[in-house]
Amino acid sequence: MTSFKIYGFIGIPDMKYYYVFLFFVYIVSVLENTALRTPKYNAVFNLAFADLFGSSAVVPKVFDIFQFDHPYILYNDCFIFMFFCYIISNNLIALAYDRLIAISFPLHYQVKVTHRFMFSLIAFSWLFASSVVVIVVVPLTTLSYCKSVVINSYFCDYSCSENVLTLFTGHSVSVLMLWLPLLFIISCYSYIGYALSKVAAVKERVKAFKTCMSHLSLVAIYFLPVMFTFALNEYIDASTRLINMCLTAVFPPMLNPIIYVLQTQEIRLFVKKLLKIKKQPRNTVKKAILK
């Protein structure tokens, strides 16, 4: 066997409009995430990099496969494609830890959340994700595959050899890359809720909760569509499931900068100053005319 054929979207009517929409979403996400250059916010900057990396690993290849009719992918290239689709670490963990320390231990924030620590946490998340994917992908190369080389998906996530290894691989990816990070985030916010319950002033609770809204929005955008697809897996057809999973890979990178960055105080102040500068020349012209 020298190649696989990725067949996931072939046969679905009017998919050319979906590919145009997918390409538009990708371009917007690239522009938004490359415009984010705030090294002060290490976790946010890394989130933008991960979003850009993840969408670039999926969208151009999907566009090439289905829009330009190149469905065949070499055997080794297929596993490399799988590696880069799975490697994106869940950087929402770093943001959850940041909010946990900021709200629950505000006096220790400057000591615990240092640039060095955040860099170490982010590096560990990438190393963890890379290790999991290597452990998952490498054993698949040793399997024997059936005569059919068709992969009913939009990327290389299929093995027609159903055995203990493939089942274990699928469950391992779900647990380590999805449910374990979600459990950590829920634990962080449970402790945050417990800490806020001790605050007497309602105004202070609301103020602290508002600082978490951006991150909670990102968590909802990332996890809810995937959980919704898994929960209704038996009730939705394969085409709908594939389109939904593909959108979960490209929508968060587009929405994350809008939701998180534009709610950051420094970014809002910068936008206000920029708008103020643009308005000044018009006012100057009006004053000159009046004189």
PDB file of C-alpha atoms in Angstrom:
ATOM      1  CA  MET A   1       0.000   0.000   0.000  1.00  0.00           C
ATOM      2  CA  THR A   2       1.518   3.332  -1.075  1.00  0.00           C
ATOM      3  CA  SER A   3      -1.347   5.772  -0.514  1.00  0.00           C
ATOM      4  CA  PHE A   4      -4.773   6.428   1.022  1.00  0.00           C
ATOM      5  CA  LYS A   5      -7.777   8.165  -0.531  1.00  0.00           C
ATOM      6  CA  ILE A   6      -9.498  10.770   1.666  1.00  0.00           C
ATOM      7  CA  TYR A   7     -13.155  10.599   0.724  1.00  0.00           C
ATOM      8  CA  GLY A   8     -15.025  12.340   3.568  1.00  0.00           C
ATOM      9  CA  PHE A   9     -16.679  15.301   1.774  1.00  0.00           C
ATOM     10  CA  ILE A  10     -16.953  13.723  -1.679  1.00  0.00           C
ATOM     11  CA  GLY A  11     -20.568  13.143  -2.701  1.00  0.00           C
ATOM     12  CA  ILE A  12     -22.093  15.810  -0.443  1.00  0.00           C
ATOM     13  CA  PRO A  13     -24.076  18.286  -2.612  1.00  0.00           C
ATOM     14  CA  ASP A  14     -23.148  21.992  -2.899  1.00  0.00           C
ATOM     15  CA  MET A  15     -19.874  21.523  -1.012  1.00  0.00           C
ATOM     16  CA  LYS A  16     -18.145  24.106  -3.211  1.00  0.00           C
ATOM     17  CA  TYR A  17     -19.884  26.834  -1.197  1.00  0.00           C
ATOM     18  CA  TYR A  18     -18.662  25.251   2.009  1.00  0.00           C
ATOM     19  CA  TYR A  19     -15.069  25.257   0.738  1.00  0.00           C
ATOM     20  CA  VAL A  20     -15.318  28.971  -0.088  1.00  0.00           C
ATOM     21  CA  PHE A  21     -16.723  29.637   3.376  1.00  0.00           C
ATOM     22  CA  LEU A  22     -13.998  27.489   4.954  1.00  0.00           C
ATOM     23  CA  PHE A  23     -11.295  29.382   3.072  1.00  0.00           C
ATOM     24  CA  PHE A  24     -12.807  32.730   4.152  1.00  0.00           C
ATOM     25  CA  VAL A  25     -12.838  31.640   7.813  1.00  0.00           C
ATOM     26  CA  TYR A  26      -9.210  30.535   7.502  1.00  0.00           C
ATOM     27  CA  ILE A  27      -8.076  33.869   6.012  1.00  0.00           C
ATOM     28  CA  VAL A  28      -9.867  35.820   8.747  1.00  0.00           C
ATOM     29  CA  SER A  29      -8.298  33.657  11.475  1.00  0.00           C
ATOM     30  CA  VAL A  30      -4.828  34.111   9.970  1.00  0.00           C
ATOM     31  CA  LEU A  31      -5.209  37.902   9.818  1.00  0.00           C
ATOM     32  CA  GLU A  32      -6.545  38.096  13.366  1.00  0.00           C
ATOM     33  CA  ASN A  33      -3.955  35.838  14.969  1.00  0.00           C
ATOM     34  CA  THR A  34      -0.956  37.319  13.149  1.00  0.00           C
ATOM     35  CA  ALA A  35      -2.078  40.792  14.267  1.00  0.00           C
ATOM     36  CA  LEU A  36      -1.818  39.702  17.906  1.00  0.00           C
ATOM     37  CA  ARG A  37       1.608  40.703  19.208  1.00  0.00           C
ATOM     38  CA  THR A  38       1.300  41.127  22.968  1.00  0.00           C
ATOM     39  CA  PRO A  39       4.234  39.280  24.568  1.00  0.00           C
ATOM     40  CA  LYS A  40       3.096  40.487  27.982  1.00  0.00           C
ATOM     41  CA  TYR A  41       0.236  38.021  27.765  1.00  0.00           C
ATOM     42  CA  ASN A  42       2.221  34.823  27.201  1.00  0.00           C
ATOM     43  CA  ALA A  43      -0.765  32.484  27.322  1.00  0.00           C
ATOM     44  CA  VAL A  44      -2.823  34.636  24.935  1.00  0.00           C
ATOM     45  CA  PHE A  45       0.062  34.965  22.504  1.00  0.00           C
ATOM     46  CA  ASN A  46       0.599  31.199  22.595  1.00  0.00           C
ATOM     47  CA  LEU A  47      -3.123  30.613  22.063  1.00  0.00           C
ATOM     48  CA  ALA A  48      -2.946  32.749  18.913  1.00  0.00           C
ATOM     49  CA  PHE A  49       0.089  30.813  17.692  1.00  0.00           C
ATOM     50  CA  ALA A  50      -1.607  27.465  18.367  1.00  0.00           C
ATOM     51  CA  ASP A  51      -4.783  28.600  16.587  1.00  0.00           C
ATOM     52  CA  LEU A  52      -2.784  29.742  13.574  1.00  0.00           C
ATOM     53  CA  PHE A  53      -0.772  26.518  13.553  1.00  0.00           C
ATOM     54  CA  GLY A  54      -3.868  24.328  13.909  1.00  0.00           C
ATOM     55  CA  SER A  55      -5.992  25.984  11.216  1.00  0.00           C
ATOM     56  CA  SER A  56      -3.003  26.026   8.836  1.00  0.00           C
ATOM     57  CA  ALA A  57      -2.532  22.292   9.373  1.00  0.00           C
ATOM     58  CA  VAL A  58      -6.141  21.517   8.424  1.00  0.00           C
ATOM     59  CA  VAL A  59      -7.662  24.059   6.033  1.00  0.00           C
ATOM     60  CA  PRO A  60      -5.093  24.330   3.194  1.00  0.00           C
ATOM     61  CA  LYS A  61      -4.823  20.540   2.964  1.00  0.00           C
ATOM     62  CA  VAL A  62      -8.605  20.069   3.026  1.00  0.00           C
ATOM     63  CA  PHE A  63      -8.932  22.738   0.333  1.00  0.00           C
ATOM     64  CA  ASP A  64      -6.302  21.004  -1.802  1.00  0.00           C
ATOM     65  CA  ILE A  65      -7.850  17.551  -1.375  1.00  0.00           C
ATOM     66  CA  PHE A  66     -11.470  18.354  -2.143  1.00  0.00           C
ATOM     67  CA  GLN A  67     -11.527  21.640  -4.076  1.00  0.00           C
ATOM     68  CA  PHE A  68      -8.582  20.836  -6.351  1.00  0.00           C
ATOM     69  CA  ASP A  69      -9.365  17.099  -6.510  1.00  0.00           C
ATOM     70  CA  HIS A  70      -6.197  15.648  -4.981  1.00  0.00           C
ATOM     71  CA  PRO A  71      -7.756  12.979  -2.722  1.00  0.00           C
ATOM     72  CA  TYR A  72      -4.817  10.573  -2.737  1.00  0.00           C
ATOM     73  CA  ILE A  73      -2.184  11.015  -0.048  1.00  0.00           C
ATOM     74  CA  LEU A  74       0.972   8.957   0.355  1.00  0.00           C
ATOM     75  CA  TYR A  75       1.125   6.421   3.170  1.00  0.00           C
ATOM     76  CA  ASN A  76       3.800   8.220   5.224  1.00  0.00           C
ATOM     77  CA  ASP A  77       2.367  11.680   4.438  1.00  0.00           C
ATOM     78  CA  CYS A  78      -0.986  10.524   5.794  1.00  0.00           C
ATOM     79  CA  PHE A  79       0.477   9.836   9.231  1.00  0.00           C
ATOM     80  CA  ILE A  80       2.377  13.146   9.179  1.00  0.00           C
ATOM     81  CA  PHE A  81      -0.909  14.900   8.356  1.00  0.00           C
ATOM     82  CA  MET A  82      -2.557  13.081  11.265  1.00  0.00           C
ATOM     83  CA  PHE A  83       0.275  14.117  13.589  1.00  0.00           C
ATOM     84  CA  PHE A  84      -0.104  17.834  12.841  1.00  0.00           C
ATOM     85  CA  CYS A  85      -3.908  17.693  13.106  1.00  0.00           C
ATOM     86  CA  TYR A  86      -3.705  16.159  16.597  1.00  0.00           C
ATOM     87  CA  ILE A  87      -0.623  17.944  17.950  1.00  0.00           C
ATOM     88  CA  ILE A  88      -2.327  21.214  18.886  1.00  0.00           C
ATOM     89  CA  SER A  89      -2.179  21.348  22.671  1.00  0.00           C
ATOM     90  CA  ASN A  90      -5.086  22.713  24.634  1.00  0.00           C
ATOM     91  CA  ASN A  91      -3.700  26.104  25.627  1.00  0.00           C
ATOM     92  CA  LEU A  92      -6.901  26.983  27.474  1.00  0.00           C
ATOM     93  CA  ILE A  93      -5.314  25.204  30.459  1.00  0.00           C
ATOM     94  CA  ALA A  94      -2.734  27.969  30.908  1.00  0.00           C
ATOM     95  CA  LEU A  95      -5.458  30.613  30.835  1.00  0.00           C
ATOM     96  CA  ALA A  96      -7.510  28.665  33.390  1.00  0.00           C
ATOM     97  CA  TYR A  97      -4.521  28.494  35.745  1.00  0.00           C
ATOM     98  CA  ASP A  98      -3.939  32.241  35.283  1.00  0.00           C
ATOM     99  CA  ARG A  99      -7.525  33.035  36.300  1.00  0.00           C
ATOM    100  CA  LEU A 100      -7.346  30.610  39.238  1.00  0.00           C
ATOM    101  CA  ILE A 101      -4.316  32.322  40.784  1.00  0.00           C
ATOM    102  CA  ALA A 102      -5.530  35.852  39.948  1.00  0.00           C
ATOM    103  CA  ILE A 103      -8.886  35.379  41.722  1.00  0.00           C
ATOM    104  CA  SER A 104      -8.183  32.802  44.424  1.00  0.00           C
ATOM    105  CA  PHE A 105      -4.664  33.952  45.389  1.00  0.00           C
ATOM    106  CA  PRO A 106      -4.421  37.593  44.268  1.00  0.00           C
ATOM    107  CA  LEU A 107      -1.603  38.462  46.697  1.00  0.00           C
ATOM    108  CA  HIS A 108       0.560  35.663  45.296  1.00  0.00           C
ATOM    109  CA  TYR A 109      -0.177  36.368  41.625  1.00  0.00           C
ATOM    110  CA  GLN A 110       3.046  38.251  40.842  1.00  0.00           C
ATOM    111  CA  VAL A 111       5.087  35.526  42.540  1.00  0.00           C
ATOM    112  CA  LYS A 112       3.364  32.453  41.082  1.00  0.00           C
ATOM    113  CA  VAL A 113       2.445  33.657  37.590  1.00  0.00           C
ATOM    114  CA  THR A 114       5.838  34.750  36.285  1.00  0.00           C
ATOM    115  CA  HIS A 115       6.980  34.846  32.673  1.00  0.00           C
ATOM    116  CA  ARG A 116       9.308  31.935  33.364  1.00  0.00           C
ATOM    117  CA  PHE A 117       6.565  29.806  34.918  1.00  0.00           C
ATOM    118  CA  MET A 118       4.062  30.539  32.136  1.00  0.00           C
ATOM    119  CA  PHE A 119       6.680  29.719  29.526  1.00  0.00           C
ATOM    120  CA  SER A 120       7.408  26.432  31.311  1.00  0.00           C
ATOM    121  CA  LEU A 121       3.676  25.615  31.533  1.00  0.00           C
ATOM    122  CA  ILE A 122       3.157  26.346  27.839  1.00  0.00           C
ATOM    123  CA  ALA A 123       6.266  24.354  26.873  1.00  0.00           C
ATOM    124  CA  PHE A 124       5.022  21.428  28.938  1.00  0.00           C
ATOM    125  CA  SER A 125       1.616  21.540  27.217  1.00  0.00           C
ATOM    126  CA  TRP A 126       3.268  21.342  23.794  1.00  0.00           C
ATOM    127  CA  LEU A 127       5.591  18.566  24.937  1.00  0.00           C
ATOM    128  CA  PHE A 128       2.676  16.644  26.438  1.00  0.00           C
ATOM    129  CA  ALA A 129       0.576  16.973  23.278  1.00  0.00           C
ATOM    130  CA  SER A 130       3.508  15.959  21.066  1.00  0.00           C
ATOM    131  CA  SER A 131       4.280  12.924  23.210  1.00  0.00           C
ATOM    132  CA  VAL A 132       0.646  11.774  23.210  1.00  0.00           C
ATOM    133  CA  VAL A 133       0.382  12.095  19.432  1.00  0.00           C
ATOM    134  CA  VAL A 134       3.671  10.268  18.841  1.00  0.00           C
ATOM    135  CA  ILE A 135       2.557   7.438  21.130  1.00  0.00           C
ATOM    136  CA  VAL A 136      -0.789   7.301  19.309  1.00  0.00           C
ATOM    137  CA  VAL A 137       0.361   7.657  15.698  1.00  0.00           C
ATOM    138  CA  VAL A 138       3.547   5.546  15.602  1.00  0.00           C
ATOM    139  CA  PRO A 139       1.865   2.202  16.540  1.00  0.00           C
ATOM    140  CA  LEU A 140      -0.681   2.721  13.739  1.00  0.00           C
ATOM    141  CA  THR A 141       2.107   2.455  11.168  1.00  0.00           C
ATOM    142  CA  THR A 142       2.670  -1.169  12.220  1.00  0.00           C
ATOM    143  CA  LEU A 143      -0.914  -2.261  11.530  1.00  0.00           C
ATOM    144  CA  SER A 144      -2.051  -4.180   8.503  1.00  0.00           C
ATOM    145  CA  TYR A 145      -4.819  -2.421   6.585  1.00  0.00           C
ATOM    146  CA  CYS A 146      -7.689  -3.856   4.587  1.00  0.00           C
ATOM    147  CA  LYS A 147      -7.822  -3.722   0.809  1.00  0.00           C
ATOM    148  CA  SER A 148      -9.899  -0.561   0.768  1.00  0.00           C
ATOM    149  CA  VAL A 149      -7.726   2.560   1.030  1.00  0.00           C
ATOM    150  CA  VAL A 150     -10.682   4.950   1.334  1.00  0.00           C
ATOM    151  CA  ILE A 151     -10.720   7.166   4.443  1.00  0.00           C
ATOM    152  CA  ASN A 152     -14.222   8.457   5.171  1.00  0.00           C
ATOM    153  CA  SER A 153     -13.056  11.671   6.809  1.00  0.00           C
ATOM    154  CA  TYR A 154     -11.512  15.033   5.939  1.00  0.00           C
ATOM    155  CA  PHE A 155      -8.078  14.064   7.295  1.00  0.00           C
ATOM    156  CA  CYS A 156      -6.159  10.894   8.167  1.00  0.00           C
ATOM    157  CA  ASP A 157      -7.978   9.639  11.249  1.00  0.00           C
ATOM    158  CA  TYR A 158      -9.110   6.218  10.059  1.00  0.00           C
ATOM    159  CA  SER A 159      -7.847   2.657  10.265  1.00  0.00           C
ATOM    160  CA  CYS A 160      -9.901  -0.159   8.779  1.00  0.00           C
ATOM    161  CA  SER A 161      -8.150  -2.649  11.065  1.00  0.00           C
ATOM    162  CA  GLU A 162     -10.501  -2.727  14.016  1.00  0.00           C
ATOM    163  CA  ASN A 163      -8.611  -4.260  16.914  1.00  0.00           C
ATOM    164  CA  VAL A 164      -7.669  -3.528  20.511  1.00  0.00           C
ATOM    165  CA  LEU A 165      -4.908  -1.109  19.474  1.00  0.00           C
ATOM    166  CA  THR A 166      -7.117   1.111  17.308  1.00  0.00           C
ATOM    167  CA  LEU A 167      -9.889   1.215  19.919  1.00  0.00           C
ATOM    168  CA  PHE A 168      -7.369   2.022  22.648  1.00  0.00           C
ATOM    169  CA  THR A 169      -5.835   4.714  20.433  1.00  0.00           C
ATOM    170  CA  GLY A 170      -9.183   6.405  19.810  1.00  0.00           C
ATOM    171  CA  HIS A 171     -10.159   6.429  23.477  1.00  0.00           C
ATOM    172  CA  SER A 172      -6.688   7.595  24.547  1.00  0.00           C
ATOM    173  CA  VAL A 173      -6.800  10.628  22.255  1.00  0.00           C
ATOM    174  CA  SER A 174     -10.267  11.574  23.521  1.00  0.00           C
ATOM    175  CA  VAL A 175      -9.310  11.238  27.189  1.00  0.00           C
ATOM    176  CA  LEU A 176      -5.862  12.858  27.083  1.00  0.00           C
ATOM    177  CA  MET A 177      -6.517  15.647  24.574  1.00  0.00           C
ATOM    178  CA  LEU A 178     -10.143  16.503  25.376  1.00  0.00           C
ATOM    179  CA  TRP A 179     -11.606  15.212  28.640  1.00  0.00           C
ATOM    180  CA  LEU A 180      -8.505  15.585  30.829  1.00  0.00           C
ATOM    181  CA  PRO A 181      -8.000  19.286  29.943  1.00  0.00           C
ATOM    182  CA  LEU A 182     -11.732  19.899  30.390  1.00  0.00           C
ATOM    183  CA  LEU A 183     -11.620  18.249  33.823  1.00  0.00           C
ATOM    184  CA  PHE A 184      -8.705  20.493  34.831  1.00  0.00           C
ATOM    185  CA  ILE A 185     -10.560  23.629  33.669  1.00  0.00           C
ATOM    186  CA  ILE A 186     -13.741  22.609  35.509  1.00  0.00           C
ATOM    187  CA  SER A 187     -11.687  21.977  38.663  1.00  0.00           C
ATOM    188  CA  CYS A 188     -10.111  25.446  38.381  1.00  0.00           C
ATOM    189  CA  TYR A 189     -13.458  27.182  38.036  1.00  0.00           C
ATOM    190  CA  SER A 190     -14.990  25.116  40.800  1.00  0.00           C
ATOM    191  CA  TYR A 191     -12.298  26.402  43.136  1.00  0.00           C
ATOM    192  CA  ILE A 192     -12.790  29.935  41.766  1.00  0.00           C
ATOM    193  CA  GLY A 193     -16.509  29.666  42.509  1.00  0.00           C
ATOM    194  CA  TYR A 194     -15.706  28.479  46.031  1.00  0.00           C
ATOM    195  CA  ALA A 195     -13.304  31.402  46.532  1.00  0.00           C
ATOM    196  CA  LEU A 196     -15.859  33.922  45.254  1.00  0.00           C
ATOM    197  CA  SER A 197     -18.524  32.507  47.581  1.00  0.00           C
ATOM    198  CA  LYS A 198     -16.435  33.775  50.494  1.00  0.00           C
ATOM    199  CA  VAL A 199     -16.436  37.326  49.150  1.00  0.00           C
ATOM    200  CA  ALA A 200     -19.047  39.362  50.967  1.00  0.00           C
ATOM    201  CA  ALA A 201     -19.556  42.170  48.430  1.00  0.00           C
ATOM    202  CA  VAL A 202     -21.685  41.187  45.446  1.00  0.00           C
ATOM    203  CA  LYS A 203     -20.014  43.903  43.375  1.00  0.00           C
ATOM    204  CA  GLU A 204     -16.612  42.280  43.883  1.00  0.00           C
ATOM    205  CA  ARG A 205     -17.994  38.873  42.878  1.00  0.00           C
ATOM    206  CA  VAL A 206     -19.425  40.294  39.649  1.00  0.00           C
ATOM    207  CA  LYS A 207     -16.182  42.123  38.887  1.00  0.00           C
ATOM    208  CA  ALA A 208     -14.125  38.958  39.395  1.00  0.00           C
ATOM    209  CA  PHE A 209     -16.570  36.888  37.342  1.00  0.00           C
ATOM    210  CA  LYS A 210     -16.339  39.337  34.430  1.00  0.00           C
ATOM    211  CA  THR A 211     -12.604  38.726  34.208  1.00  0.00           C
ATOM    212  CA  CYS A 212     -13.403  35.047  33.554  1.00  0.00           C
ATOM    213  CA  MET A 213     -16.041  35.589  30.880  1.00  0.00           C
ATOM    214  CA  SER A 214     -13.576  35.746  27.976  1.00  0.00           C
ATOM    215  CA  HIS A 215     -11.915  32.494  28.919  1.00  0.00           C
ATOM    216  CA  LEU A 216     -15.227  30.758  29.634  1.00  0.00           C
ATOM    217  CA  SER A 217     -16.438  31.816  26.184  1.00  0.00           C
ATOM    218  CA  LEU A 218     -13.360  30.234  24.607  1.00  0.00           C
ATOM    219  CA  VAL A 219     -13.928  27.035  26.586  1.00  0.00           C
ATOM    220  CA  ALA A 220     -17.568  26.876  25.445  1.00  0.00           C
ATOM    221  CA  ILE A 221     -16.663  27.470  21.785  1.00  0.00           C
ATOM    222  CA  TYR A 222     -13.988  24.785  21.854  1.00  0.00           C
ATOM    223  CA  PHE A 223     -15.660  22.037  23.892  1.00  0.00           C
ATOM    224  CA  LEU A 224     -19.433  22.322  23.351  1.00  0.00           C
ATOM    225  CA  PRO A 225     -19.514  21.504  19.597  1.00  0.00           C
ATOM    226  CA  VAL A 226     -17.265  18.475  20.122  1.00  0.00           C
ATOM    227  CA  MET A 227     -19.293  17.243  23.098  1.00  0.00           C
ATOM    228  CA  PHE A 228     -22.523  17.872  21.165  1.00  0.00           C
ATOM    229  CA  THR A 229     -21.232  15.791  18.234  1.00  0.00           C
ATOM    230  CA  PHE A 230     -20.105  12.940  20.491  1.00  0.00           C
ATOM    231  CA  ALA A 231     -23.383  12.931  22.428  1.00  0.00           C
ATOM    232  CA  LEU A 232     -25.538  12.812  19.271  1.00  0.00           C
ATOM    233  CA  ASN A 233     -23.174  10.608  17.294  1.00  0.00           C
ATOM    234  CA  GLU A 234     -25.813   7.901  16.790  1.00  0.00           C
ATOM    235  CA  TYR A 235     -28.526  10.366  15.711  1.00  0.00           C
ATOM    236  CA  ILE A 236     -26.706  12.441  13.075  1.00  0.00           C
ATOM    237  CA  ASP A 237     -25.533  11.248   9.680  1.00  0.00           C
ATOM    238  CA  ALA A 238     -21.852  10.897   8.788  1.00  0.00           C
ATOM    239  CA  SER A 239     -21.786  13.966   6.512  1.00  0.00           C
ATOM    240  CA  THR A 240     -23.204  16.275   9.182  1.00  0.00           C
ATOM    241  CA  ARG A 241     -20.780  14.867  11.725  1.00  0.00           C
ATOM    242  CA  LEU A 242     -17.778  15.450   9.453  1.00  0.00           C
ATOM    243  CA  ILE A 243     -18.781  19.032   8.619  1.00  0.00           C
ATOM    244  CA  ASN A 244     -19.392  19.821  12.273  1.00  0.00           C
ATOM    245  CA  MET A 245     -16.024  18.404  13.378  1.00  0.00           C
ATOM    246  CA  CYS A 246     -14.270  20.317  10.608  1.00  0.00           C
ATOM    247  CA  LEU A 247     -15.909  23.569  11.708  1.00  0.00           C
ATOM    248  CA  THR A 248     -14.802  22.973  15.305  1.00  0.00           C
ATOM    249  CA  ALA A 249     -11.233  22.997  13.984  1.00  0.00           C
ATOM    250  CA  VAL A 250     -11.538  26.365  12.201  1.00  0.00           C
ATOM    251  CA  PHE A 251     -14.141  28.418  14.082  1.00  0.00           C
ATOM    252  CA  PRO A 252     -12.328  28.752  17.450  1.00  0.00           C
ATOM    253  CA  PRO A 253      -9.159  30.189  15.794  1.00  0.00           C
ATOM    254  CA  MET A 254     -11.329  32.856  14.157  1.00  0.00           C
ATOM    255  CA  LEU A 255     -13.419  33.717  17.224  1.00  0.00           C
ATOM    256  CA  ASN A 256     -10.715  33.522  19.924  1.00  0.00           C
ATOM    257  CA  PRO A 257      -9.005  36.844  19.065  1.00  0.00           C
ATOM    258  CA  ILE A 258     -12.363  38.615  18.840  1.00  0.00           C
ATOM    259  CA  ILE A 259     -13.644  37.287  22.159  1.00  0.00           C
ATOM    260  CA  TYR A 260     -10.493  37.386  24.254  1.00  0.00           C
ATOM    261  CA  VAL A 261      -8.207  40.063  22.827  1.00  0.00           C
ATOM    262  CA  LEU A 262     -10.832  42.718  22.165  1.00  0.00           C
ATOM    263  CA  GLN A 263     -11.976  42.395  25.787  1.00  0.00           C
ATOM    264  CA  THR A 264      -8.458  42.976  27.084  1.00  0.00           C
ATOM    265  CA  GLN A 265      -8.260  46.419  28.651  1.00  0.00           C
ATOM    266  CA  GLU A 266      -5.017  47.445  26.950  1.00  0.00           C
ATOM    267  CA  ILE A 267      -6.349  46.494  23.531  1.00  0.00           C
ATOM    268  CA  ARG A 268      -9.544  48.467  24.121  1.00  0.00           C
ATOM    269  CA  LEU A 269      -7.524  51.523  25.135  1.00  0.00           C
ATOM    270  CA  PHE A 270      -5.346  51.169  22.044  1.00  0.00           C
ATOM    271  CA  VAL A 271      -8.420  51.007  19.774  1.00  0.00           C
ATOM    272  CA  LYS A 272      -9.916  54.087  21.468  1.00  0.00           C
ATOM    273  CA  LYS A 273      -6.672  56.029  20.998  1.00  0.00           C
ATOM    274  CA  LEU A 274      -6.517  54.934  17.366  1.00  0.00           C
ATOM    275  CA  LEU A 275     -10.069  56.112  16.709  1.00  0.00           C
ATOM    276  CA  LYS A 276      -9.343  59.372  18.501  1.00  0.00           C
ATOM    277  CA  ILE A 277      -6.306  59.995  16.308  1.00  0.00           C
ATOM    278  CA  LYS A 278      -8.366  59.418  13.168  1.00  0.00           C
ATOM    279  CA  LYS A 279     -11.008  61.899  14.313  1.00  0.00           C
ATOM    280  CA  GLN A 280      -8.506  64.678  15.057  1.00  0.00           C
ATOM    281  CA  PRO A 281      -7.636  65.562  11.415  1.00  0.00           C
ATOM    282  CA  ARG A 282     -11.335  66.067  10.598  1.00  0.00           C
ATOM    283  CA  ASN A 283     -11.729  68.406  13.566  1.00  0.00           C
ATOM    284  CA  THR A 284      -8.631  70.331  12.484  1.00  0.00           C
ATOM    285  CA  VAL A 285     -10.057  70.820   8.964  1.00  0.00           C
ATOM    286  CA  LYS A 286     -13.353  72.087  10.376  1.00  0.00           C
ATOM    287  CA  LYS A 287     -11.574  74.611  12.593  1.00  0.00           C
ATOM    288  CA  ALA A 288      -9.530  75.861   9.624  1.00  0.00           C
ATOM    289  CA  ILE A 289     -12.681  76.365   7.550  1.00  0.00           C
ATOM    290  CA  LEU A 290     -14.380  78.287  10.380  1.00  0.00           C
ATOM    291  CA  LYS A 291     -11.360  80.598  10.683  1.00  0.00           C
TER     292      LYS A 291
END
